[in-house]
CSV table of C-alpha atoms in Angstrom, one decimal:
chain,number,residue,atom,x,y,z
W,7,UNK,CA,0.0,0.0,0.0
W,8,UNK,CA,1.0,3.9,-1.0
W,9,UNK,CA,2.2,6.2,1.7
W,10,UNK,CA,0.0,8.6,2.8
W,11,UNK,CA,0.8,12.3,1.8
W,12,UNK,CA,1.2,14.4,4.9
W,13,UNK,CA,-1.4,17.7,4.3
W,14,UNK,CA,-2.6,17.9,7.7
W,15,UNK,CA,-0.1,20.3,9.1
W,16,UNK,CA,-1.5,23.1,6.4
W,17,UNK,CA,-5.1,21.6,7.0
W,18,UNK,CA,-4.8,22.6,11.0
W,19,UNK,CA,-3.1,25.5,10.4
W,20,UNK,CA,-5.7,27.2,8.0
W,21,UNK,CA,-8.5,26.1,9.9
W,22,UNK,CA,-8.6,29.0,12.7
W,23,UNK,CA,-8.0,31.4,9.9
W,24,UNK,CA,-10.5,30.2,8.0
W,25,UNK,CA,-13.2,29.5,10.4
W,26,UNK,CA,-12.4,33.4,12.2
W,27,UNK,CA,-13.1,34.7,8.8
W,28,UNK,CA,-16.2,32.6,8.5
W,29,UNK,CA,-17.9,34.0,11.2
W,30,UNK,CA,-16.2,37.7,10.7
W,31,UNK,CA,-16.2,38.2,7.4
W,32,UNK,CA,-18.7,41.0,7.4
W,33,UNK,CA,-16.0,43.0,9.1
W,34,UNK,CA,-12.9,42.0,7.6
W,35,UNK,CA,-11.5,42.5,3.8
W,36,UNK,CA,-10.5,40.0,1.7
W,37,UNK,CA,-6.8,40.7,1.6
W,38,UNK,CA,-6.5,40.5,5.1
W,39,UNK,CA,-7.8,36.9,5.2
W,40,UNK,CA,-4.8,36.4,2.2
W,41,UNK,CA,-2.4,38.1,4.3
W,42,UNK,CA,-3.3,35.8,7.1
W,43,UNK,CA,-3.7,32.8,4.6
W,44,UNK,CA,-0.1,33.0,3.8
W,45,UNK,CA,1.8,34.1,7.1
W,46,UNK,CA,-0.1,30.6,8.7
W,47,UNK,CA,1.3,28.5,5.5
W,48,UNK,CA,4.7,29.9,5.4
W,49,UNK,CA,5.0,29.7,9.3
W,50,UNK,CA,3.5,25.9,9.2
W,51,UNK,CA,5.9,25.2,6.2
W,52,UNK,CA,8.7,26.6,8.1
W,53,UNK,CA,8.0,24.3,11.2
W,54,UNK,CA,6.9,21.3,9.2
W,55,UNK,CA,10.2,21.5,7.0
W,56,UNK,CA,12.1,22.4,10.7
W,57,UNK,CA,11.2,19.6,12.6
W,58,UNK,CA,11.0,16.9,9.6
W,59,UNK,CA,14.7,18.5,9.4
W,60,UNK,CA,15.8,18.0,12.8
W,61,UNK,CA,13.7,14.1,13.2
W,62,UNK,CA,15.4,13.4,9.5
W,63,UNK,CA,11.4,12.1,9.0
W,64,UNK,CA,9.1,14.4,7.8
W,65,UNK,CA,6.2,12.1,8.6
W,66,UNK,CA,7.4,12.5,12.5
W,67,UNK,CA,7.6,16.0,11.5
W,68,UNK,CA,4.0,16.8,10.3
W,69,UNK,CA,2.7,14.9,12.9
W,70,UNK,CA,4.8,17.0,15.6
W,71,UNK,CA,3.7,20.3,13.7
W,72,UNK,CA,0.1,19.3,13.8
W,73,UNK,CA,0.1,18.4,17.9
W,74,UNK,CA,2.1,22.3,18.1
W,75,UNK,CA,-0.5,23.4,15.7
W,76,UNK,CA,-4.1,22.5,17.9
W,77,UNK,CA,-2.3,23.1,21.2
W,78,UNK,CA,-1.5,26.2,20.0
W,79,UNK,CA,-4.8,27.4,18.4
W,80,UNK,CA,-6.6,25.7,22.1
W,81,UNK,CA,-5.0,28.5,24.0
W,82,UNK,CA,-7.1,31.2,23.3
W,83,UNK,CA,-10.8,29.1,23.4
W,84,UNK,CA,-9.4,27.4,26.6
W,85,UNK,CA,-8.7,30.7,28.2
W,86,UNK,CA,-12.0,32.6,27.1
W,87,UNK,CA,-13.8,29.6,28.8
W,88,UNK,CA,-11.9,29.8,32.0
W,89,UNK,CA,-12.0,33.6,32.3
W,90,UNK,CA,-15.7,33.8,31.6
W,91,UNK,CA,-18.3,35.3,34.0
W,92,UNK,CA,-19.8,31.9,34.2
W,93,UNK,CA,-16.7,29.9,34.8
W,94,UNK,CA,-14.0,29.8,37.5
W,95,UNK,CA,-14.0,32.6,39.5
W,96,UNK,CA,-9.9,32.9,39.9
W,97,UNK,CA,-7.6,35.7,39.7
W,98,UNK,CA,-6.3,37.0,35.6
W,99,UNK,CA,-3.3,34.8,35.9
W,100,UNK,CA,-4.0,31.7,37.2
W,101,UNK,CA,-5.7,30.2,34.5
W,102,UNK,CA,-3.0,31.3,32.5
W,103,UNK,CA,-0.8,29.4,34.3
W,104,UNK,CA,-3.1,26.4,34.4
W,105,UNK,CA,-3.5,26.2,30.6
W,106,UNK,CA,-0.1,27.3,29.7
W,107,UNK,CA,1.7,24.3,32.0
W,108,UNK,CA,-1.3,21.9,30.8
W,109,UNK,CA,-1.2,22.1,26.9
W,110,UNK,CA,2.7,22.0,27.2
W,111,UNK,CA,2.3,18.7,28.7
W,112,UNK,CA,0.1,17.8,26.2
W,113,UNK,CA,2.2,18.7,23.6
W,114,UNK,CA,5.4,17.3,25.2
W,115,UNK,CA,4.3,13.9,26.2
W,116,UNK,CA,3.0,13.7,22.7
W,117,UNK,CA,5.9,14.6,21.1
W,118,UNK,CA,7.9,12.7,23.1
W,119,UNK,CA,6.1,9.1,21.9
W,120,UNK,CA,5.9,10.4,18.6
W,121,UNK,CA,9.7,10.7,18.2
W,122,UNK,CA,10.1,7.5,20.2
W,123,UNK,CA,7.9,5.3,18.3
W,124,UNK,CA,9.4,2.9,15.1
W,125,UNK,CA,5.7,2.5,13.8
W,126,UNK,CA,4.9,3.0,10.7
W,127,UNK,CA,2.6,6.8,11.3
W,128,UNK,CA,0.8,5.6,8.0
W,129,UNK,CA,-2.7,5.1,9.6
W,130,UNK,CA,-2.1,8.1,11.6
W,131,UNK,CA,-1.7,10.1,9.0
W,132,UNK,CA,-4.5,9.3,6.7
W,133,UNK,CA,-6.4,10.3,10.2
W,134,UNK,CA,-5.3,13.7,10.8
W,135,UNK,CA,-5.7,14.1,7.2
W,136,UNK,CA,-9.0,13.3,7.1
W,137,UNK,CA,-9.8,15.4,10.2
W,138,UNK,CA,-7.9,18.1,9.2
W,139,UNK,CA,-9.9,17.8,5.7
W,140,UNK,CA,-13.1,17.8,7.8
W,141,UNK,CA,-12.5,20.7,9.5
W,142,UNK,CA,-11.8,22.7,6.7
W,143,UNK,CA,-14.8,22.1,4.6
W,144,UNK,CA,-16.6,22.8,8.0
W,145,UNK,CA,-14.9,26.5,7.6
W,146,UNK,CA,-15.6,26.1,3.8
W,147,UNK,CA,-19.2,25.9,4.3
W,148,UNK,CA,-19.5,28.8,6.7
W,149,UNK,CA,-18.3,31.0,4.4
């Protein structure tokens, strides 16, 4: 059986963009979603490229960069839903603290058996690609 091609990285990098523009694009011009459009592809590029450099496997590499990418992009929901008026009643910086120290585990512990493991990442991939592909025709369709 074929390899799988690794798109995902790209996939869960344009989603925010994509979905934020979705529900704002009323109030935002089209070349600022291109702007945005291409600093998130040539930053997930950059890391993709970086890590599969570093790991000499780029499989390891988009897998790594997609795991950054969705611990990344969690931050800011994570926060808003700690910080509401509804939710935890704790001072501004503790559930900074609480989210910052828990998605760098996340991300750690999962890069750390991701760059540990000999498996093949083959059924892995075709996952995260067809997530990632999900998501963005999600976006796509609230446009």
């Amino acid at each position: 059986m074929k390899k799988p091609f690794s798109i995902h990285p790209l996939f869960f990098g344009l989603f925010p963009v994509l979905y934020f523009y979705a529900l704002n694009s009323w109030l935002f011009s089209l070349a600022g979603f291109f702007v945005a459009f291409f600093i998130v592809v040539a930053l997930t590029l950059f890391l993709w490229l970086l890590t599969g450099a570093l790991l000499k496997n780029y499989i390891k590499g988009a897998v790594i960069t997609s795991v950054f990418l969705v611990v990344f992009f969690l931050f800011g929901p994570l926060n808003e839903v700690l910080n509401s008026p509804t939710g935890l009643q704790l001072p501004w910086h503790v559930p900074f603290l609480l989210i910052t120290v828990f998605l760098s585990g996340i991300f750690f512990v999962a890069s750390f058996f991701i760059i540990r493991t000999d498996m093949q990442l083959d059924v892995l991939t075709r996952f995260l690609n067809v997530s990632a592909s999900v998501l963005i025709l999600l976006a796509l369709g609230n446009i």
